[in-house]
Amino acid sequence: MPLELQPGALWFREALDRAAQAALLAEIRAVLTEAPLFTPTMPRSGQPFSVRMSNCGPLGWVSDVAGYRYQSFHPETRRPWPAMPPRLMDLWNRLAPEAAPPEACLINYYAPEARMSLHQDRDEADFTAPVLSVSLGDTAVFRVGGETRRGPTRSIHLASGDVFLLSGPSRLAFHGIDRLLPGTSRLVDEGGRFNLTLRRVTAA
DNA sequence: CAGTTACT
DNA sequence: TGCA
């Protein structure tokens, strides 16, 4: 049973047990050998993000001086993104049974000092499907608010194995990661946190 | 345009 | 927490 922080913002604590987390992380490691983490940059300014990224699935989210977009290939290797692990498709089918299949899984790696400022996920053509995110590794201080940048926000601690869904009236909610709590998980050998974000990109 | 950072 |  999820905790509904606000309409459409669903927190599934410990949705994945330790064994499932380890199995999923191994699959993500395999993806990263084919599609290595890269450092995205901000449009126009070229400022690097503190998180590093990769993707799996037919489409991947990238950001560079030209802007934000989804594309079918890795920006450095120019090769297609690896397939999405079936276990992620299964998770989507369980938690978002009404939605069309996910097309993108963005893999964000947070080193201990990495952060993600408050933003919306709005580069998709269809906002009817939810955004599903899986936390692996160190606990993160996650902030979520409403559809405008100003306005009240709440913050919660997302731990390894937690799943968070932004759906319905919260699909365009502003959200971000204030900081990690280093050393809170031993799942990731090198420390830090992997966040997997599943999205439907094109209209169903 | 922006998932940025700095400062209060 | 909110603003530039």
Short mmCIF file of C-alpha atoms (C1' of nucleotides) in Angstrom, two decimals:
data_model
loop_
_atom_site.label_atom_id
_atom_site.label_comp_id
_atom_site.label_asym_id
_atom_site.label_seq_id
_atom_site.Cartn_x
_atom_site.Cartn_y
_atom_site.Cartn_z
CA MET A 1 0.00 0.00 0.00
CA PRO A 2 1.51 3.32 -1.02
CA LEU A 3 1.49 6.48 1.03
CA GLU A 4 -0.18 9.27 -0.98
CA LEU A 5 1.81 12.43 -0.15
CA GLN A 6 -0.56 14.54 -2.26
CA PRO A 7 -3.05 13.58 -4.94
CA GLY A 8 -1.21 11.42 -7.47
CA ALA A 9 2.15 11.37 -5.63
CA LEU A 10 2.53 7.79 -4.41
CA TRP A 11 5.33 6.51 -2.21
CA PHE A 12 5.87 2.73 -2.18
CA ARG A 13 8.34 2.15 0.64
CA GLU A 14 10.53 -0.96 0.32
CA ALA A 15 8.74 -1.97 -2.87
CA LEU A 16 11.85 -4.02 -3.74
CA ASP A 17 13.47 -6.28 -1.18
CA ARG A 18 17.21 -6.54 -0.89
CA ALA A 19 17.50 -9.45 -3.32
CA ALA A 20 15.40 -7.66 -5.92
CA GLN A 21 17.47 -4.50 -5.50
CA ALA A 22 20.70 -6.44 -6.01
CA ALA A 23 19.34 -8.23 -9.08
CA LEU A 24 18.13 -4.96 -10.59
CA LEU A 25 21.41 -3.22 -9.87
CA ALA A 26 23.31 -6.04 -11.61
CA GLU A 27 21.13 -5.54 -14.68
CA ILE A 28 21.78 -1.79 -14.60
CA ARG A 29 25.52 -2.44 -14.34
CA ALA A 30 25.26 -4.56 -17.48
CA VAL A 31 23.43 -1.73 -19.26
CA LEU A 32 26.19 0.68 -18.22
CA THR A 33 28.90 -1.46 -19.77
CA GLU A 34 27.13 -0.94 -23.13
CA ALA A 35 25.96 2.64 -22.50
CA PRO A 36 28.42 4.31 -20.11
CA LEU A 37 27.44 7.10 -17.77
CA PHE A 38 27.97 10.52 -19.35
CA THR A 39 27.89 14.02 -17.88
CA PRO A 40 25.01 16.05 -19.29
CA THR A 41 25.26 19.82 -19.59
CA MET A 42 22.75 22.63 -19.30
CA PRO A 43 21.36 24.13 -22.49
CA ARG A 44 23.03 27.39 -23.56
CA SER A 45 25.27 27.71 -20.49
CA GLY A 46 27.00 24.37 -20.91
CA GLN A 47 27.21 24.02 -17.11
CA PRO A 48 27.64 20.34 -16.22
CA PHE A 49 25.09 18.52 -14.12
CA SER A 50 26.40 17.04 -10.90
CA VAL A 51 24.62 13.76 -11.66
CA ARG A 52 25.84 11.44 -14.39
CA MET A 53 23.37 9.71 -16.68
CA SER A 54 22.65 6.91 -19.07
CA ASN A 55 19.47 5.28 -20.38
CA CYS A 56 17.94 2.02 -21.48
CA GLY A 57 14.85 1.33 -23.55
CA PRO A 58 13.97 2.61 -27.03
CA LEU A 59 14.44 6.26 -26.05
CA GLY A 60 16.74 8.12 -23.67
CA TRP A 61 16.64 11.59 -22.16
CA VAL A 62 19.67 13.77 -22.86
CA SER A 63 20.63 17.39 -22.23
CA ASP A 64 23.38 19.38 -23.93
CA VAL A 65 23.98 22.87 -25.25
CA ALA A 66 21.22 22.34 -27.82
CA GLY A 67 18.54 21.58 -25.23
CA TYR A 68 16.60 18.75 -23.60
CA ARG A 69 15.30 15.94 -25.77
CA TYR A 70 14.68 12.22 -26.11
CA GLN A 71 16.76 10.35 -28.65
CA SER A 72 17.31 6.72 -29.60
CA PHE A 73 21.10 6.63 -29.18
CA HIS A 74 23.87 7.37 -26.67
CA PRO A 75 25.26 10.89 -27.19
CA GLU A 76 28.90 9.74 -27.03
CA THR A 77 28.98 6.21 -28.42
CA ARG A 78 26.15 6.99 -30.91
CA ARG A 79 24.91 3.44 -30.36
CA PRO A 80 21.27 2.56 -29.61
CA TRP A 81 20.34 2.39 -25.92
CA PRO A 82 20.36 -1.15 -24.46
CA ALA A 83 17.04 -2.89 -23.93
CA MET A 84 15.04 -2.21 -20.81
CA PRO A 85 15.35 -5.08 -18.30
CA PRO A 86 12.09 -7.12 -18.17
CA ARG A 87 12.02 -6.70 -14.40
CA LEU A 88 11.47 -2.95 -14.92
CA MET A 89 8.68 -3.59 -17.42
CA ASP A 90 7.08 -5.90 -14.84
CA LEU A 91 7.30 -3.22 -12.14
CA TRP A 92 5.66 -0.70 -14.48
CA ASN A 93 2.90 -3.18 -15.36
CA ARG A 94 2.20 -3.77 -11.68
CA LEU A 95 2.16 -0.14 -10.55
CA ALA A 96 0.87 1.57 -13.70
CA PRO A 97 -1.38 -1.11 -15.25
CA GLU A 98 -3.49 1.41 -17.18
CA ALA A 99 -0.57 3.10 -18.89
CA ALA A 100 1.03 2.33 -22.23
CA PRO A 101 4.45 0.62 -21.92
CA PRO A 102 7.42 2.72 -20.83
CA GLU A 103 9.77 3.85 -23.59
CA ALA A 104 12.60 5.35 -21.58
CA CYS A 105 14.47 4.44 -18.42
CA LEU A 106 16.74 7.28 -17.38
CA ILE A 107 19.58 6.09 -15.14
CA ASN A 108 20.86 8.86 -12.86
CA TYR A 109 23.95 8.22 -10.76
CA TYR A 110 24.34 10.48 -7.73
CA ALA A 111 27.83 10.62 -6.26
CA PRO A 112 27.72 11.66 -2.58
CA GLU A 113 27.76 15.40 -3.37
CA ALA A 114 25.40 15.31 -6.37
CA ARG A 115 22.05 17.07 -6.34
CA MET A 116 19.15 17.75 -8.69
CA SER A 117 17.41 21.07 -8.37
CA LEU A 118 13.64 21.42 -8.45
CA HIS A 119 12.24 20.67 -11.92
CA GLN A 120 9.35 19.17 -13.86
CA ASP A 121 9.46 16.13 -16.16
CA ARG A 122 7.78 17.70 -19.16
CA ASP A 123 9.68 16.63 -22.25
CA GLU A 124 7.21 13.83 -22.95
CA ALA A 125 4.39 14.12 -25.48
CA ASP A 126 1.89 12.35 -23.21
CA PHE A 127 1.34 13.30 -19.58
CA THR A 128 -1.37 10.73 -18.95
CA ALA A 129 1.12 8.01 -18.06
CA PRO A 130 2.88 8.34 -14.70
CA VAL A 131 6.59 8.77 -14.07
CA LEU A 132 7.93 5.86 -12.00
CA SER A 133 11.20 6.17 -10.11
CA VAL A 134 13.23 3.51 -8.29
CA SER A 135 15.88 4.33 -5.67
CA LEU A 136 18.97 2.11 -5.28
CA GLY A 137 21.76 2.85 -2.81
CA ASP A 138 22.16 5.73 -0.41
CA THR A 139 19.04 7.44 0.94
CA ALA A 140 18.18 10.73 -0.78
CA VAL A 141 16.37 13.79 0.56
CA PHE A 142 13.65 14.18 -2.06
CA ARG A 143 11.53 17.33 -2.35
CA VAL A 144 8.16 17.44 -4.09
CA GLY A 145 5.73 20.32 -4.58
CA GLY A 146 3.01 21.37 -6.98
CA GLU A 147 2.77 22.35 -10.63
CA THR A 148 4.33 25.77 -10.08
CA ARG A 149 7.89 26.37 -8.99
CA ARG A 150 6.77 28.52 -6.10
CA GLY A 151 4.44 27.05 -3.61
CA PRO A 152 4.74 24.67 -0.72
CA THR A 153 6.93 21.59 -0.93
CA ARG A 154 7.44 18.54 1.25
CA SER A 155 10.57 16.52 1.65
CA ILE A 156 10.90 12.84 2.37
CA HIS A 157 13.76 10.37 2.61
CA LEU A 158 13.80 7.95 -0.32
CA ALA A 159 15.65 4.79 0.70
CA SER A 160 17.04 1.95 -1.39
CA GLY A 161 14.18 -0.13 -2.77
CA ASP A 162 11.61 2.65 -2.53
CA VAL A 163 9.50 3.42 -5.60
CA PHE A 164 7.87 6.81 -6.17
CA LEU A 165 5.10 7.50 -8.69
CA LEU A 166 4.17 10.92 -10.07
CA SER A 167 0.75 10.44 -11.61
CA GLY A 168 -2.50 12.22 -12.39
CA PRO A 169 -2.61 15.65 -10.75
CA SER A 170 1.02 15.27 -9.64
CA ARG A 171 2.38 14.22 -13.04
CA LEU A 172 3.86 17.69 -13.56
CA ALA A 173 4.77 18.30 -9.92
CA PHE A 174 8.09 20.03 -9.33
CA HIS A 175 10.57 17.71 -7.63
CA GLY A 176 14.28 17.37 -6.95
CA ILE A 177 17.01 15.88 -4.78
CA ASP A 178 18.40 18.19 -2.08
CA ARG A 179 21.20 15.87 -1.03
CA LEU A 180 22.18 12.29 -0.21
CA LEU A 181 22.70 10.78 3.22
CA PRO A 182 26.08 9.11 2.58
CA GLY A 183 26.73 5.69 4.02
CA THR A 184 23.07 4.79 4.52
CA SER A 185 23.18 1.78 2.18
CA ARG A 186 25.74 -0.85 1.27
CA LEU A 187 24.03 -1.86 -1.95
CA VAL A 188 26.28 0.25 -4.19
CA ASP A 189 29.92 -0.67 -3.60
CA GLU A 190 31.33 2.70 -4.62
CA GLY A 191 28.70 4.58 -2.60
CA GLY A 192 26.13 7.02 -3.91
CA ARG A 193 22.75 6.36 -5.44
CA PHE A 194 21.27 5.12 -8.68
CA ASN A 195 17.85 6.44 -9.59
CA LEU A 196 15.88 4.81 -12.39
CA THR A 197 13.10 6.87 -13.95
CA LEU A 198 10.63 5.11 -16.27
CA ARG A 199 8.58 7.23 -18.63
CA ARG A 200 6.16 6.95 -21.49
CA VAL A 201 7.47 9.45 -24.03
CA THR A 202 5.21 9.34 -27.10
CA ALA A 203 1.42 9.50 -27.18
CA ALA A 204 -0.03 6.05 -26.66
"C1'" DC B 1 12.74 28.23 -22.51
"C1'" DA B 2 15.23 24.27 -18.88
"C1'" DG B 3 16.72 19.50 -14.65
"C1'" DT B 4 21.85 25.37 -13.22
"C1'" DT B 5 24.12 27.91 -8.82
"C1'" DA B 6 24.30 31.65 -5.16
"C1'" DC B 7 22.51 33.90 -1.68
"C1'" DT B 8 19.24 35.21 1.98
"C1'" DT C 1 12.06 28.12 1.60
"C1'" DG C 2 11.84 31.24 -1.99
"C1'" DC C 3 13.79 34.12 -5.37
"C1'" DA C 4 17.12 35.83 -9.07
#
